[in-house]
Short mmCIF file of C-alpha atoms and ligand atoms in Angstrom, two decimals:
data_model
loop_
_atom_site.label_atom_id
_atom_site.label_comp_id
_atom_site.label_asym_id
_atom_site.label_seq_id
_atom_site.Cartn_x
_atom_site.Cartn_y
_atom_site.Cartn_z
CA MET A 1 9.59 -128.05 -30.33
CA LYS A 2 5.81 -127.55 -31.77
CA ARG A 3 5.16 -129.93 -34.54
CA SER A 4 4.35 -127.42 -36.84
CA VAL A 5 7.90 -125.67 -36.28
CA LEU A 6 10.00 -129.67 -36.80
CA TYR A 7 7.39 -130.04 -39.31
CA ILE A 8 8.40 -127.29 -41.35
CA LEU A 9 12.47 -127.77 -40.82
CA LEU A 10 11.61 -131.32 -41.90
CA PHE A 11 10.29 -130.55 -44.68
CA LEU A 12 12.62 -127.50 -46.48
CA GLY A 13 16.00 -129.90 -44.77
CA ASN A 14 15.27 -131.99 -47.36
CA LEU A 15 14.00 -129.40 -50.14
CA LEU A 16 17.66 -128.14 -49.14
CA GLY A 17 19.37 -131.37 -49.22
CA MET A 18 20.26 -131.74 -45.63
CA ASN A 19 19.43 -135.42 -45.66
CA ILE A 20 21.77 -136.53 -48.55
CA VAL A 21 24.31 -133.91 -46.05
CA PHE A 22 23.42 -136.18 -43.50
CA LYS A 23 23.53 -139.04 -44.67
CA LYS A 24 27.19 -139.15 -45.49
CA LEU A 25 27.68 -137.42 -42.27
CA ASN A 26 26.29 -140.59 -40.94
CA SER A 27 27.71 -142.58 -42.54
CA LYS A 28 30.01 -144.84 -40.14
CA LYS A 29 27.39 -145.26 -38.14
CA ILE A 30 24.46 -148.31 -38.30
CA ARG A 31 20.79 -147.77 -38.22
CA VAL A 32 18.39 -150.43 -36.37
CA ILE A 33 14.81 -149.92 -36.40
CA MET A 34 12.35 -151.20 -34.24
CA TYR A 35 8.39 -152.22 -35.53
CA HIS A 36 6.17 -154.28 -34.08
CA GLY A 37 3.26 -155.32 -37.16
CA VAL A 38 1.98 -153.78 -39.61
CA SER A 39 -1.53 -153.71 -41.16
CA GLY A 40 -3.46 -154.05 -44.55
CA LYS A 41 -6.17 -151.94 -42.65
CA LYS A 42 -5.86 -148.19 -41.85
CA LEU A 43 -6.65 -148.07 -37.66
CA PRO A 44 -6.89 -146.02 -35.16
CA GLU A 45 -4.35 -143.78 -34.25
CA TYR A 46 -3.99 -145.79 -30.85
CA TYR A 47 -2.98 -148.25 -32.08
CA TRP A 48 0.35 -146.27 -33.33
CA LEU A 49 2.79 -149.84 -32.73
CA ILE A 50 0.76 -151.12 -35.58
CA LEU A 51 1.64 -149.30 -39.61
CA ASN A 52 -0.60 -149.35 -42.16
CA SER A 53 0.66 -151.66 -44.80
CA ASP A 54 0.65 -148.54 -48.17
CA SER A 55 3.38 -146.32 -45.11
CA PHE A 56 5.50 -149.60 -45.02
CA ARG A 57 5.79 -150.00 -47.71
CA TRP A 58 6.84 -146.90 -48.81
CA GLN A 59 9.42 -146.64 -45.91
CA MET A 60 11.23 -150.38 -47.26
CA LYS A 61 10.85 -148.28 -50.44
CA HIS A 62 13.39 -145.58 -49.17
CA LEU A 63 15.49 -148.26 -47.64
CA LYS A 64 16.12 -150.53 -49.97
CA ASP A 65 16.74 -147.70 -52.51
CA ASN A 66 18.46 -145.34 -50.32
CA TYR A 67 20.43 -147.75 -47.57
CA ASN A 68 22.49 -150.49 -47.34
CA CYS A 69 20.20 -153.45 -45.51
CA GLY A 70 21.26 -156.17 -44.08
CA ASP A 71 20.57 -159.07 -41.65
CA ALA A 72 22.03 -159.37 -38.18
CA SER A 73 25.46 -159.66 -38.80
CA VAL A 74 24.79 -155.82 -40.00
CA VAL A 75 25.21 -155.93 -35.97
CA LEU A 76 26.38 -159.30 -34.63
CA ASP A 77 29.61 -158.78 -37.35
CA ASN A 78 29.81 -155.37 -38.17
CA GLU A 79 31.08 -152.50 -36.09
CA PRO A 80 29.79 -149.22 -37.02
CA SER A 81 32.96 -148.15 -37.81
CA GLN A 82 33.36 -150.10 -40.28
CA SER A 83 30.14 -150.33 -42.13
CA ILE A 84 28.79 -147.92 -45.15
CA ASN A 85 24.88 -146.44 -44.30
CA ARG A 86 24.19 -149.63 -43.09
CA VAL A 87 20.69 -149.84 -41.55
CA LEU A 88 19.24 -153.49 -40.49
CA ILE A 89 15.34 -154.29 -39.54
CA THR A 90 13.62 -155.37 -36.48
CA PHE A 91 10.67 -156.91 -35.57
CA ASP A 92 8.97 -156.91 -31.94
CA ASP A 93 7.03 -159.73 -30.15
CA GLY A 94 6.61 -162.11 -33.40
CA LEU A 95 2.55 -161.05 -34.07
CA LYS A 96 0.62 -162.34 -36.78
CA ASN A 97 1.00 -159.67 -38.98
CA ASN A 98 4.60 -160.21 -39.60
CA TYR A 99 3.73 -163.73 -40.89
CA ASP A 100 0.72 -162.36 -42.90
CA VAL A 101 1.50 -158.70 -44.37
CA VAL A 102 5.31 -158.13 -43.13
CA TRP A 103 6.81 -161.37 -45.08
CA LYS A 104 5.31 -160.46 -48.16
CA ILE A 105 5.88 -156.88 -48.39
CA LEU A 106 9.48 -158.08 -47.56
CA ALA A 107 10.28 -160.92 -50.02
CA GLU A 108 9.03 -157.76 -52.97
CA PHE A 109 12.14 -155.48 -52.24
CA SER A 110 14.36 -158.60 -50.77
CA LEU A 111 14.79 -157.18 -47.69
CA PRO A 112 15.78 -158.95 -44.69
CA ALA A 113 14.76 -158.93 -40.67
CA VAL A 114 15.08 -160.10 -37.73
CA CYS A 115 12.18 -161.17 -35.87
CA PHE A 116 12.25 -161.03 -31.45
CA VAL A 117 9.01 -163.65 -30.73
CA ILE A 118 8.67 -164.86 -27.21
CA PRO A 119 8.07 -168.97 -27.78
CA CYS A 120 6.26 -169.94 -24.77
CA LEU A 121 3.13 -167.30 -25.74
CA SER A 122 3.37 -168.54 -28.69
CA LYS A 123 3.64 -171.89 -28.42
CA GLU A 124 0.22 -171.53 -25.60
CA ASN A 125 -1.06 -169.43 -28.17
CA LYS A 126 -0.95 -165.88 -25.83
CA GLN A 127 -0.70 -162.32 -26.49
CA ASN A 128 2.02 -160.09 -25.31
CA TRP A 129 0.01 -159.16 -22.11
CA SER A 130 1.65 -155.09 -22.82
CA THR A 131 0.16 -155.17 -26.12
CA GLU A 132 -3.46 -157.66 -25.36
CA PHE A 133 -4.26 -155.72 -21.79
CA PHE A 134 -4.32 -152.28 -23.78
CA ASP A 135 -6.08 -153.87 -26.98
CA ILE A 136 -9.14 -155.24 -24.70
CA LEU A 137 -10.10 -151.65 -22.59
CA VAL A 138 -9.55 -149.50 -25.46
CA ASN A 139 -12.54 -151.35 -27.35
CA SER A 140 -14.34 -152.61 -23.72
CA LYS A 141 -17.93 -150.05 -23.31
CA THR A 142 -16.79 -150.24 -19.54
CA ASN A 143 -16.53 -146.42 -18.62
CA LYS A 144 -15.04 -148.01 -15.08
CA LEU A 145 -12.26 -150.09 -14.67
CA ASN A 146 -11.83 -150.98 -10.57
CA LEU A 147 -9.02 -152.61 -9.47
CA ASN A 148 -9.04 -152.09 -5.77
CA GLN A 149 -8.59 -156.21 -4.59
CA PHE A 150 -4.79 -155.85 -6.54
CA GLY A 151 -4.40 -152.37 -4.89
CA LEU A 152 -5.34 -150.29 -7.12
CA GLU A 153 -7.69 -147.21 -7.48
CA ASP A 154 -10.95 -146.86 -9.49
CA ILE A 155 -10.21 -146.01 -13.30
CA ALA A 156 -12.49 -143.81 -14.99
CA LEU A 157 -11.71 -144.44 -18.36
CA PRO A 158 -13.84 -142.13 -21.44
CA ALA A 159 -15.45 -143.08 -24.39
CA ASN A 160 -13.29 -140.81 -26.61
CA LYS A 161 -11.16 -143.68 -27.12
CA LYS A 162 -7.57 -141.19 -27.83
CA GLU A 163 -7.98 -139.94 -24.42
CA ARG A 164 -9.03 -143.68 -23.25
CA ALA A 165 -5.84 -144.74 -24.97
CA VAL A 166 -2.95 -142.13 -23.21
CA ILE A 167 -5.33 -143.07 -19.87
CA LEU A 168 -4.76 -146.97 -20.54
CA GLY A 169 -0.88 -145.38 -21.72
CA GLU A 170 -0.10 -144.91 -18.33
CA LEU A 171 -1.24 -147.32 -15.97
CA GLY A 172 0.28 -149.45 -19.12
CA THR A 173 3.74 -147.80 -17.17
CA ARG A 174 2.67 -148.65 -14.13
CA LEU A 175 2.69 -152.79 -14.80
CA LYS A 176 5.35 -152.76 -15.50
CA SER A 177 7.00 -151.82 -12.25
CA MET A 178 4.75 -155.01 -10.82
CA ASN A 179 5.83 -158.29 -9.85
CA HIS A 180 4.72 -160.07 -12.91
CA GLU A 181 2.55 -162.75 -11.22
CA VAL A 182 0.50 -159.74 -10.06
CA VAL A 183 0.37 -158.53 -13.79
CA GLU A 184 -0.78 -162.29 -14.31
CA ASN A 185 -4.21 -162.24 -12.03
CA ILE A 186 -4.69 -158.11 -12.97
CA LEU A 187 -4.73 -159.67 -16.56
CA ASN A 188 -7.06 -162.46 -16.18
CA PHE A 189 -9.33 -160.18 -13.96
CA ILE A 190 -9.50 -158.45 -17.19
CA ARG A 191 -10.23 -161.08 -20.05
CA THR A 192 -12.40 -162.03 -17.56
CA ASN A 193 -14.71 -158.87 -16.63
CA TYR A 194 -14.35 -156.29 -19.44
CA LEU A 195 -13.81 -158.42 -22.24
CA ASP A 196 -16.95 -157.41 -24.88
CA SER A 197 -18.20 -161.25 -27.14
CA ASP A 198 -17.37 -158.41 -30.39
CA PHE A 199 -14.11 -158.30 -29.46
CA LYS A 200 -10.85 -158.63 -32.20
CA PRO A 201 -7.94 -158.60 -30.50
CA LEU A 202 -5.16 -156.61 -33.48
CA PHE A 203 -1.38 -158.57 -31.20
CA GLU A 204 -1.97 -161.98 -31.91
CA LEU A 205 0.97 -164.00 -31.89
CA MET A 206 2.14 -166.04 -34.82
CA SER A 207 1.42 -169.69 -34.29
CA SER A 208 5.14 -172.36 -32.95
CA SER A 209 5.21 -173.56 -36.96
CA GLN A 210 4.45 -170.27 -38.56
CA ILE A 211 7.39 -168.53 -36.58
CA LEU A 212 9.35 -172.13 -37.27
CA GLU A 213 8.72 -171.35 -41.16
CA LEU A 214 9.79 -167.65 -41.08
CA SER A 215 13.34 -168.78 -40.61
CA LEU A 216 13.62 -170.95 -43.15
CA SER A 217 12.68 -167.79 -45.28
CA ASN A 218 14.88 -166.03 -47.27
CA GLU A 219 13.57 -162.41 -45.67
CA PHE A 220 13.53 -163.42 -41.27
CA GLN A 221 15.93 -164.42 -38.72
CA ILE A 222 14.87 -165.81 -36.09
CA ALA A 223 15.48 -164.61 -31.87
CA SER A 224 14.30 -164.46 -28.76
CA HIS A 225 12.25 -161.47 -26.62
CA SER A 226 12.34 -163.77 -24.11
CA SER A 227 9.48 -166.51 -22.48
CA TYR A 228 6.30 -164.37 -21.21
CA HIS A 229 7.21 -160.61 -21.97
CA LYS A 230 8.19 -159.82 -18.17
CA VAL A 231 9.95 -157.15 -17.43
CA LEU A 232 13.16 -158.78 -16.87
CA SER A 233 14.65 -156.37 -14.57
CA ASN A 234 11.95 -156.95 -12.41
CA LEU A 235 13.22 -160.31 -11.79
CA SER A 236 16.36 -161.83 -9.66
CA ARG A 237 19.07 -163.20 -11.51
CA GLU A 238 18.22 -166.50 -11.20
CA LYS A 239 14.96 -165.90 -12.55
CA GLN A 240 15.91 -164.28 -15.45
CA LYS A 241 17.95 -166.66 -16.41
CA GLU A 242 15.48 -169.78 -16.12
CA ASP A 243 13.42 -167.33 -18.50
CA ILE A 244 15.31 -166.34 -21.04
CA ALA A 245 17.28 -170.20 -20.60
CA LEU A 246 13.59 -171.50 -21.41
CA SER A 247 12.78 -169.61 -24.35
CA LEU A 248 15.74 -171.55 -25.36
CA ARG A 249 14.80 -174.06 -25.30
CA ASN A 250 11.49 -173.89 -26.65
CA LEU A 251 13.12 -172.34 -30.20
CA ASN A 252 15.28 -175.53 -29.77
CA ASP A 253 12.96 -177.91 -29.46
CA LEU A 254 10.60 -176.56 -31.92
CA GLY A 255 13.32 -176.91 -34.36
CA ILE A 256 13.98 -173.14 -34.80
CA PRO A 257 17.22 -171.90 -35.87
CA PHE A 258 17.84 -168.52 -33.17
CA LEU A 259 21.08 -166.03 -33.17
CA PRO A 260 22.88 -165.21 -30.88
CA LEU A 261 21.20 -161.27 -30.23
CA PHE A 262 17.83 -160.97 -27.72
CA ALA A 263 15.32 -157.53 -27.40
CA TYR A 264 14.88 -156.52 -24.38
CA PRO A 265 11.07 -157.06 -23.10
CA ASN A 266 10.01 -153.25 -23.31
CA GLY A 267 13.49 -151.80 -23.54
CA MET A 268 14.00 -152.98 -19.73
CA TYR A 269 16.48 -154.79 -18.19
CA ASN A 270 19.77 -154.72 -16.02
CA ASN A 271 23.18 -155.43 -15.33
CA ASP A 272 22.52 -159.54 -14.43
CA THR A 273 20.58 -159.57 -17.40
CA ILE A 274 23.18 -158.14 -19.62
CA GLU A 275 25.96 -161.06 -17.48
CA VAL A 276 23.01 -163.85 -17.89
CA LEU A 277 22.94 -163.51 -21.86
CA LYS A 278 26.67 -163.04 -22.15
CA GLU A 279 26.70 -166.78 -20.07
CA PHE A 280 24.03 -168.37 -22.67
CA GLY A 281 26.78 -167.04 -25.81
CA PHE A 282 24.55 -164.22 -26.30
CA LYS A 283 26.45 -161.30 -28.74
CA ALA A 284 24.99 -158.49 -28.97
CA ALA A 285 21.37 -156.65 -27.16
CA LEU A 286 19.15 -154.51 -28.12
CA ILE A 287 17.47 -151.15 -26.26
CA ILE A 288 14.81 -148.35 -27.12
CA GLU A 289 16.53 -145.57 -27.84
CA ASP A 290 15.73 -143.10 -30.85
CA ARG A 291 19.54 -142.60 -31.84
CA HIS A 292 21.12 -144.64 -33.96
CA PHE A 293 24.60 -147.05 -32.59
CA THR A 294 27.96 -146.22 -32.99
CA SER A 295 31.28 -147.42 -32.42
CA ALA A 296 31.29 -146.02 -28.00
CA ASP A 297 28.13 -147.84 -27.94
CA ASN A 298 28.16 -151.48 -25.90
CA LYS A 299 26.63 -154.61 -28.44
CA PHE A 300 24.26 -155.47 -25.37
CA GLU A 301 22.91 -151.83 -25.00
CA ILE A 302 22.35 -150.97 -29.23
CA PRO A 303 19.93 -148.55 -29.75
CA ARG A 304 17.15 -149.32 -32.33
CA VAL A 305 14.64 -145.95 -33.58
CA GLU A 306 10.80 -146.80 -32.64
CA ILE A 307 9.23 -146.56 -35.80
CA GLY A 308 5.38 -146.07 -35.71
CA SER A 309 2.31 -145.19 -37.16
CA ASN A 310 3.23 -142.04 -35.73
CA ILE A 311 6.12 -141.27 -37.75
CA SER A 312 5.45 -139.40 -40.38
CA ARG A 313 7.60 -140.00 -44.22
CA LEU A 314 9.64 -136.68 -43.79
CA GLU A 315 10.65 -137.77 -39.96
CA PHE A 316 11.36 -141.31 -40.98
CA MET A 317 13.41 -139.51 -44.08
CA ALA A 318 14.93 -137.28 -41.39
CA ARG A 319 15.70 -140.14 -38.16
CA LEU A 320 16.89 -142.56 -40.88
CA SER A 321 19.61 -139.57 -42.41
CA GLY A 322 20.35 -138.49 -38.73
CA TYR A 323 18.44 -135.04 -39.88
CA PHE A 324 16.41 -135.68 -37.20
CA TYR A 325 18.58 -135.75 -34.11
CA PHE A 326 21.31 -132.81 -34.96
CA LEU A 327 17.23 -130.59 -35.33
CA LYS A 328 16.73 -132.47 -31.44
CA LYS A 329 19.90 -131.31 -29.98
CA ILE A 330 19.73 -127.64 -31.00
CA GLN A 331 16.39 -127.60 -29.38
CA ALA A 332 18.07 -128.97 -26.50
CA THR A 333 20.39 -126.06 -26.70
CA LEU A 334 17.91 -123.72 -27.64
CA THR A 335 16.01 -124.99 -24.00
CA PHE A 336 18.78 -125.29 -22.45
CA SER A 337 20.28 -121.54 -23.18
CA LYS A 338 17.51 -120.27 -22.28
CA LYS A 339 16.52 -122.05 -19.26
CA ASN A 340 20.21 -120.47 -17.79
ZN1 ZN B 401 8.54 -156.06 -27.24
#
């Protein structure tokens, strides 16, 4: 569906009350939404993981006025069939802006959220590799990336930042399939060779003491997002176990209370991950999938709707009500019948 057609359908649908109808039809489903960060500044669109604070505030008001937002018990203690229009707000990675910007806005609306942190990276004052390499390279003055020593071909980086971001997105997908030690080496190489002197990181993580402060607030509950944001499904079961155990030990050592809830780094996991989480007493885990959580879903594969700065107000409203997914279903049916 062309974006313009989608926009018209969302616009007209909203006028005709479709969001009200679909909200009622989907009242027994739980909406788990996933954010990364919010900034007071307007950022270029390729930083779509970070919303502008005005958009975020508008979304929080929409949730407060129309939905039943709760803390982690929404997914830990409830079944979708028992709840009415429940929403759980989540943040991944524990970015510093969660402390500086998000917290105040959540407090303004008395809305709770779960923040999935990466304790070892926060403690070591490092960043999540999958956003750090992007942030460095999208801003670097270089026009060619030479990663030959890691078995990769030369990558041309266009001056146009939008095009550059697409190429870096593709590189990120490739890095996710690689061994984490190699990824670490690549990241070190990028830091040494391509980091501009005036670079200001946008994906800084909170410090351990800031996480502790958030955990004691009325707005945030803390949960693990692994130790180092490695792609867990690339690791052996033993290594996954070590990684998750280390994240919990770190939270414990810092006196940070945490939930028996997990968010898979990069949304990637396998059966071993689920089994290890169960061994550690976790009760549920969240994936990234653009739909609502229903009673047919496994609690270790709870879908989350990812919200970035690329989602318009109309899309946000329609994703929450479920009208958006109805349109997508119609589109899929039309495409299918066209093909056959
Ligand atoms: Zn993450």
